[in-house]
Coordinates of C-alpha atoms in Angstrom, one line a residue:
X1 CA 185.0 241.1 96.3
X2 CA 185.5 242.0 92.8
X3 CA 185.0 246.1 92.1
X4 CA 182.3 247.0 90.0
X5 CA 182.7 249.3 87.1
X6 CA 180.3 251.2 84.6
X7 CA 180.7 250.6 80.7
X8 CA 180.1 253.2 78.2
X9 CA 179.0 253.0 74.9
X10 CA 180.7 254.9 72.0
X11 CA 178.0 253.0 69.4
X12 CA 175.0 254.2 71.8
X13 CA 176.3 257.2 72.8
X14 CA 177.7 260.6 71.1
X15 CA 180.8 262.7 73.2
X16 CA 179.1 264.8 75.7
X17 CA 176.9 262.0 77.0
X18 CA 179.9 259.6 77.5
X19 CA 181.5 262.4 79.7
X20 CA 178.0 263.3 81.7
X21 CA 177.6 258.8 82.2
X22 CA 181.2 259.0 83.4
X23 CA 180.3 261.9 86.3
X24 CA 177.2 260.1 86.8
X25 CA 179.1 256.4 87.4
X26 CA 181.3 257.8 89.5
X27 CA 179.0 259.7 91.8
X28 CA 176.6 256.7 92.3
X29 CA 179.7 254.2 93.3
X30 CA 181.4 253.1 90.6
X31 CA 184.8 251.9 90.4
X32 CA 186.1 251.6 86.8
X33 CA 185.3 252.6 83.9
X34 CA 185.1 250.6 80.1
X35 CA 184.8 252.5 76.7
X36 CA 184.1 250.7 73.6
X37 CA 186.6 251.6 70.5
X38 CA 184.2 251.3 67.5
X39 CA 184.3 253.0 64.0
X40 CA 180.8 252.5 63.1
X41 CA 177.7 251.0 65.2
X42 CA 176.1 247.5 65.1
X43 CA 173.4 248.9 63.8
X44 CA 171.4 252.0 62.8
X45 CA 169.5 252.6 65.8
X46 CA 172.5 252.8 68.2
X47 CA 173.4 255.8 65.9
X48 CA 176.7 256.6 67.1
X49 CA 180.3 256.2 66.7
X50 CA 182.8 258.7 68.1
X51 CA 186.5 258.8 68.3
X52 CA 187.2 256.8 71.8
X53 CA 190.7 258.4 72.4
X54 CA 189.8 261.6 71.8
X55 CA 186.6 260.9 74.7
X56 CA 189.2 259.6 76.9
X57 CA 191.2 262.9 76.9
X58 CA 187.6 264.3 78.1
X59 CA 187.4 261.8 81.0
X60 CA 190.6 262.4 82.2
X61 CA 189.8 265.6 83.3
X62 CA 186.0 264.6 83.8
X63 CA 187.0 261.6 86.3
X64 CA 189.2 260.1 88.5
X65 CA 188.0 256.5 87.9
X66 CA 190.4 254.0 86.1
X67 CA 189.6 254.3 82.4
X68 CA 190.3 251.0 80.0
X69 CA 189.2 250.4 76.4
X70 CA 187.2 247.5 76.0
X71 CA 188.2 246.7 74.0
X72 CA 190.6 248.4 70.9
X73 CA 191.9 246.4 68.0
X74 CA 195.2 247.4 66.9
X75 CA 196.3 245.1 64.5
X76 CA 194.3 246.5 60.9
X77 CA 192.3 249.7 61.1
X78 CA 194.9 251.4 63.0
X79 CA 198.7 250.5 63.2
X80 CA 199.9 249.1 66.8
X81 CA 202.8 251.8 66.8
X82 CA 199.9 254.4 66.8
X83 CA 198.1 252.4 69.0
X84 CA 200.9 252.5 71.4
X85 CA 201.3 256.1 71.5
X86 CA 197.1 256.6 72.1
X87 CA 197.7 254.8 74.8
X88 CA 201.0 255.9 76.6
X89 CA 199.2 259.3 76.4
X90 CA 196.1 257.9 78.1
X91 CA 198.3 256.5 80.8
X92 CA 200.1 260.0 81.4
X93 CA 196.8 262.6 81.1
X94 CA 195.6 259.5 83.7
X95 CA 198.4 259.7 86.1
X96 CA 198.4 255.6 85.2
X97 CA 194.7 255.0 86.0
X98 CA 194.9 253.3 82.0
X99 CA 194.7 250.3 80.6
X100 CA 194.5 249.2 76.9
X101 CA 192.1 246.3 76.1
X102 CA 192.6 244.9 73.0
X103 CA 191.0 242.5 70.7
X104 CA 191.2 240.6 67.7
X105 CA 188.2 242.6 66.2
X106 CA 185.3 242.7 64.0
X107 CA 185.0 243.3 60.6
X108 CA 182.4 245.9 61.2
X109 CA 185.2 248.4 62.0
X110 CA 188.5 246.9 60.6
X111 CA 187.8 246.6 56.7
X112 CA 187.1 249.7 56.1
X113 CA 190.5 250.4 53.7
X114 CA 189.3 247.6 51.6
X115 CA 191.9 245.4 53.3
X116 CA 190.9 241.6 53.1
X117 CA 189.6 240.6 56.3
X118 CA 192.3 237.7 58.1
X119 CA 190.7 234.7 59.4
X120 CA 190.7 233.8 62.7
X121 CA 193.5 232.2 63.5
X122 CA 196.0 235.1 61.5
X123 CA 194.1 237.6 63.4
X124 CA 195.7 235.9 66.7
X125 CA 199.2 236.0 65.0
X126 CA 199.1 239.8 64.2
X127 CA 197.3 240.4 67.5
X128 CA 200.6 238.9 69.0
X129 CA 202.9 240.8 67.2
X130 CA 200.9 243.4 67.6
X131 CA 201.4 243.6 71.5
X132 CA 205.3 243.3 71.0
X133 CA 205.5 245.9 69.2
X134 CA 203.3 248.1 71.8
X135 CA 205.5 246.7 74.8
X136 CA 208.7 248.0 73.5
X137 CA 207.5 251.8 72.4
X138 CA 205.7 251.9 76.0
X139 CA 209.0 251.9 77.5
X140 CA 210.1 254.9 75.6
X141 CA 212.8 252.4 73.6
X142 CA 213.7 253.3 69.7
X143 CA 212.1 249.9 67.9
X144 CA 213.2 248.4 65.0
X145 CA 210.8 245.3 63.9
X146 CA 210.5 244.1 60.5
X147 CA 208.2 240.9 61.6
X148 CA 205.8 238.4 59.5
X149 CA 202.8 241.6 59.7
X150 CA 204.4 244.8 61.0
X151 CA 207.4 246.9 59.8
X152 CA 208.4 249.2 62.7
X153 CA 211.4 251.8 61.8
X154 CA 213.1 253.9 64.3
X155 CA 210.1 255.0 65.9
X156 CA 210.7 255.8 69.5
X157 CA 207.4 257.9 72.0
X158 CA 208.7 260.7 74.0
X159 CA 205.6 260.7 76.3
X160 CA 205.8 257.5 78.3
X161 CA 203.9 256.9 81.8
X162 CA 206.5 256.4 84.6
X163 CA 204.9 252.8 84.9
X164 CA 203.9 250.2 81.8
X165 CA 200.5 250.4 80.8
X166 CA 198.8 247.1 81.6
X167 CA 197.5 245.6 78.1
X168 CA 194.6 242.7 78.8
X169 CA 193.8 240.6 76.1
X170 CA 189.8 239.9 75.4
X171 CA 188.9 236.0 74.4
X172 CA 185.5 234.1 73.9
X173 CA 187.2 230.7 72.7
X174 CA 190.0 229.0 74.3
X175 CA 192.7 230.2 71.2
X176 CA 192.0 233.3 72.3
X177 CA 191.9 232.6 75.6
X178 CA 195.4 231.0 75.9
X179 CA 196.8 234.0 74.0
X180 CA 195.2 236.3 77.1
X181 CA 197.4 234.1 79.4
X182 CA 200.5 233.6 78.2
X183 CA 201.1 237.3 77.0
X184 CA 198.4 239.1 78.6
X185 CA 198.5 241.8 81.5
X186 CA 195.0 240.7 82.3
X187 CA 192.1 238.7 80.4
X188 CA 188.6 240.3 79.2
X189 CA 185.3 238.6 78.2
X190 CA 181.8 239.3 77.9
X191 CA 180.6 235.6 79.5
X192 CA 180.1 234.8 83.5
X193 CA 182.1 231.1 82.4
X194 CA 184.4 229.5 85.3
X195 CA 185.7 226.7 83.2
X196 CA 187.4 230.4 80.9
X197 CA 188.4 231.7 83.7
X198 CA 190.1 228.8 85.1
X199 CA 191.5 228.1 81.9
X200 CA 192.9 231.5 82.1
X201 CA 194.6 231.5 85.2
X202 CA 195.9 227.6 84.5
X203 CA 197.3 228.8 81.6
X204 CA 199.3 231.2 82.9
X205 CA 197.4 234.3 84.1
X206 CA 197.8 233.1 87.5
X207 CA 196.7 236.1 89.7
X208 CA 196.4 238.7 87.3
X209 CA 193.1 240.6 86.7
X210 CA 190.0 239.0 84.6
X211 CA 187.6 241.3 83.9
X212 CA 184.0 240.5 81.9
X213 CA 181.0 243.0 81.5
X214 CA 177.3 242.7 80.4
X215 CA 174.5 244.8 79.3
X216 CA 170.9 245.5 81.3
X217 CA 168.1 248.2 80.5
X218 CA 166.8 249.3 83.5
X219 CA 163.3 250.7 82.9
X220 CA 159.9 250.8 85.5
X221 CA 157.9 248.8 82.5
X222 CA 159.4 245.5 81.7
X223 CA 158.0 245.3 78.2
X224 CA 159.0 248.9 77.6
X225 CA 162.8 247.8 78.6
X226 CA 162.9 244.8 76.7
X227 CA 161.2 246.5 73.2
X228 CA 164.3 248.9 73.4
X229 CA 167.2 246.3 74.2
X230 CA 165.6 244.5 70.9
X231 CA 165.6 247.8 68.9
X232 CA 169.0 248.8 70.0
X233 CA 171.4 245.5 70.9
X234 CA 169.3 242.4 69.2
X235 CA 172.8 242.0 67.3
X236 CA 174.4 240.6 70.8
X237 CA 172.1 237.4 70.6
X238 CA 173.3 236.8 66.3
X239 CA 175.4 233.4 66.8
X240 CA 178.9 232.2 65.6
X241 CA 181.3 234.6 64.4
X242 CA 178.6 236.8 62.5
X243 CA 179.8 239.3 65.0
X244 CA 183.6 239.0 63.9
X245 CA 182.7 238.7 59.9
X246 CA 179.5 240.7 59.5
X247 CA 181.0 243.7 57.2
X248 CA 178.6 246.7 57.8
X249 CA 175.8 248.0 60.2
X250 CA 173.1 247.4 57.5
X251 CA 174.0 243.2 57.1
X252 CA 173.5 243.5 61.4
X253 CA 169.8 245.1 60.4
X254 CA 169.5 242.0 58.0
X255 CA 170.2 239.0 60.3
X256 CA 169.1 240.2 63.5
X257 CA 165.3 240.4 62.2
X258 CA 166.2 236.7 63.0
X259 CA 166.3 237.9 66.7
X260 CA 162.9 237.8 68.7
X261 CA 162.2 239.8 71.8
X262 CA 161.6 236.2 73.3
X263 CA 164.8 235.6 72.6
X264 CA 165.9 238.9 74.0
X265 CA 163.7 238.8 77.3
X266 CA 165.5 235.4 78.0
X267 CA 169.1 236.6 77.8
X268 CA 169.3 240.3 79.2
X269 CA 168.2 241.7 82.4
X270 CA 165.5 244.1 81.8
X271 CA 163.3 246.5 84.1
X272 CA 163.2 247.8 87.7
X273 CA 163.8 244.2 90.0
X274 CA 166.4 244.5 92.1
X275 CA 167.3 241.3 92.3
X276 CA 167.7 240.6 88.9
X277 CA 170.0 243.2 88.2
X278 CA 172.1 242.1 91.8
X279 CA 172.1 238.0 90.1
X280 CA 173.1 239.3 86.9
X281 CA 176.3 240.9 87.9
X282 CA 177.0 238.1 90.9
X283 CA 177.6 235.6 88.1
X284 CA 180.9 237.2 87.4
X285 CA 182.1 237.2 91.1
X286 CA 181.0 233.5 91.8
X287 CA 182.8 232.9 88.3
X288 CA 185.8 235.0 89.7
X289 CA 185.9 237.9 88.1
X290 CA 188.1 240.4 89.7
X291 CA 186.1 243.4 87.6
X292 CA 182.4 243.6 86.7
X293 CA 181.4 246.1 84.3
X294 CA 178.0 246.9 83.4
X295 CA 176.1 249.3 80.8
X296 CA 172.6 250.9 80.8
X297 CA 171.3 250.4 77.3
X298 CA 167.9 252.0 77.8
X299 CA 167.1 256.0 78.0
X300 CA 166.5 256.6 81.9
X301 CA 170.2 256.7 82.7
X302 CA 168.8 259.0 86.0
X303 CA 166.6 255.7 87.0
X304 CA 169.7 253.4 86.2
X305 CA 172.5 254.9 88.4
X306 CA 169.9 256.1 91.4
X307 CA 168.8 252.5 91.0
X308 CA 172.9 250.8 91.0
X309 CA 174.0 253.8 94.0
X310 CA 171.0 253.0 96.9
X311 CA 170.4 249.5 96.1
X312 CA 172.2 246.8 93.3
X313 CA 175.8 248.2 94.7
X314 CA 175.3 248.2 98.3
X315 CA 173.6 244.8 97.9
X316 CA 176.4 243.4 96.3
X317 CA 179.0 244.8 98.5
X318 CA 176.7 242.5 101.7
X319 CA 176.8 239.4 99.5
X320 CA 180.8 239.4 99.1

């Protein structure tokens, strides 16, 4: 049976509420935790945008649930050697209950030093190199690594966790995905897709963890629910790599006024059936997902996790 986690929102979400949705997953059942690593939102409306590592030194105190970012990119905005010592601290004010997700990226949060934005496939390369260079400081080693995207000197972290931190890779093509099993601690993705997941664990991720999430808004009037998911999130039905190349919140505001509520009442769970929410989440274990994460987009967050603690986990937990 896979274990069922809650995902928070740094682009929905300012500090304090992260921390009180933390307390609030873990009293109603929840397992895990995700965190989002943004520097600005999709869009407007979400509104937010706080530094992740700095709410993740809140939750470590706020918590006991195992905490992973999902997912960081550490290859542009921020150098993988500071990556590596964000996240070595994590793993110690955790006592290990860490794990770094990371990510090729979006433009939306990686240009912002007026750096030309790689494509695709050089993304995957620094992502790479990106991860060596984390592996080695996580042991607590002095690195030296002049490579094709990174120049590493003498830099050595002090504060190490006793035990690696576990770095899953996130993928939503098969480059990606490939990348996730052949270096990979554990694979991410955001789609309930067997033939990924098999691909995954063919391609070396054998029995490692695969975890995916998704997105409801739980609300008693359908309509209601489904008029704030298209307010708030009509950027997650754009198609292509808009996502990945899409340079600022305003061009999101442009090209989703291409996105209906139609269009968003077909794709995301919304409102107060049971049932629904329990078949949205049992994609990812009859995919086999070891980790399901989900996230409450609309405003009763009281409603959502009363809802998820009496009726969608216990449900779940009979249908494994």
């Amino acid at each position: 049976m896979p274990e069922y986690g809650y995902f928070l929102s740094c682009e929905q979400y300012g500090p304090a509420e992260l921390i009180e949705q933390a307390r609030m997953a873990e009293q109603a059942g929840f397992q895990a935790l995700w965190i989002s690593d943004h520097y600005h939102p999709w869009n407007g409306e979400q509104g937010q945008s706080p530094f992740m590592w700095s709410v993740i030194g809140a939750l470590s105190d706020a918590v006991s649930l195992p905490i992973e970012t999902a997912v960081t990119c550490p290859t542009v905005r921020i150098h993988p050697a500071v990556v590596a010592q964000a996240a070595a601290t994590s793993a110690v004010m955790t006592d290990g209950r860490f794990r770094l997700g990371v990510g090729t990226g979006e433009a939306l949060n990686e240009h912002i030093f007026g750096d030309a934005w790689p494509a695709a496939h050089v993304r995957l390369e620094m992502l790479e190199e990106a991860i060596l260079i984390m592996r080695r400081l996580l042991t607590g080693e002095e690195v030296n690594h002049h490579g094709t995207h990174y120049t590493v000197e003498n830099a050595r972290l002090y504060t190490v966790p006793d035990e690696p931190v576990p770095i899953d890779i996130s993928g939503f093509g098969p480059a990606a995905t490939k990348l996730a099993a052949r270096v990979g601690d554990g694979y991410i993705t955001m789609m309930p897709d067997a033939s990924m997941v098999e691909q995954y664990r063919k391609g070396g991720g054998g029995g490692k963890l695969v975890s995916g999430g998704t997105k409801v808004c739980y609300d008693t009037d359908k309509d209601a629910a489904v008029g704030t998911v298209h307010r708030l999130w009509a950027n997650e039905q754009l198609p292509g790599e808009l996502g990945q190349v899409l340079p600022s919140p305003k061009h999101f505001e442009q090209a989703q006024t291409l996105v209906t509520e139609d269009m968003v009442r077909d794709s995301r769970v919304c409102g107060d059936d049971v049932d629904e929410h329990v078949a949205e989440l049992k994609q990812f274990a009859d995919a086999g997902f070891d980790r399901v994460y989900v996230n409450q987009i609309g405003p009763d967050l009281r409603g959502f996790f009363d809802l998820y603690r009496t009726k969608v986990l216990p449900q779940l937990q009979q249908s494994a």
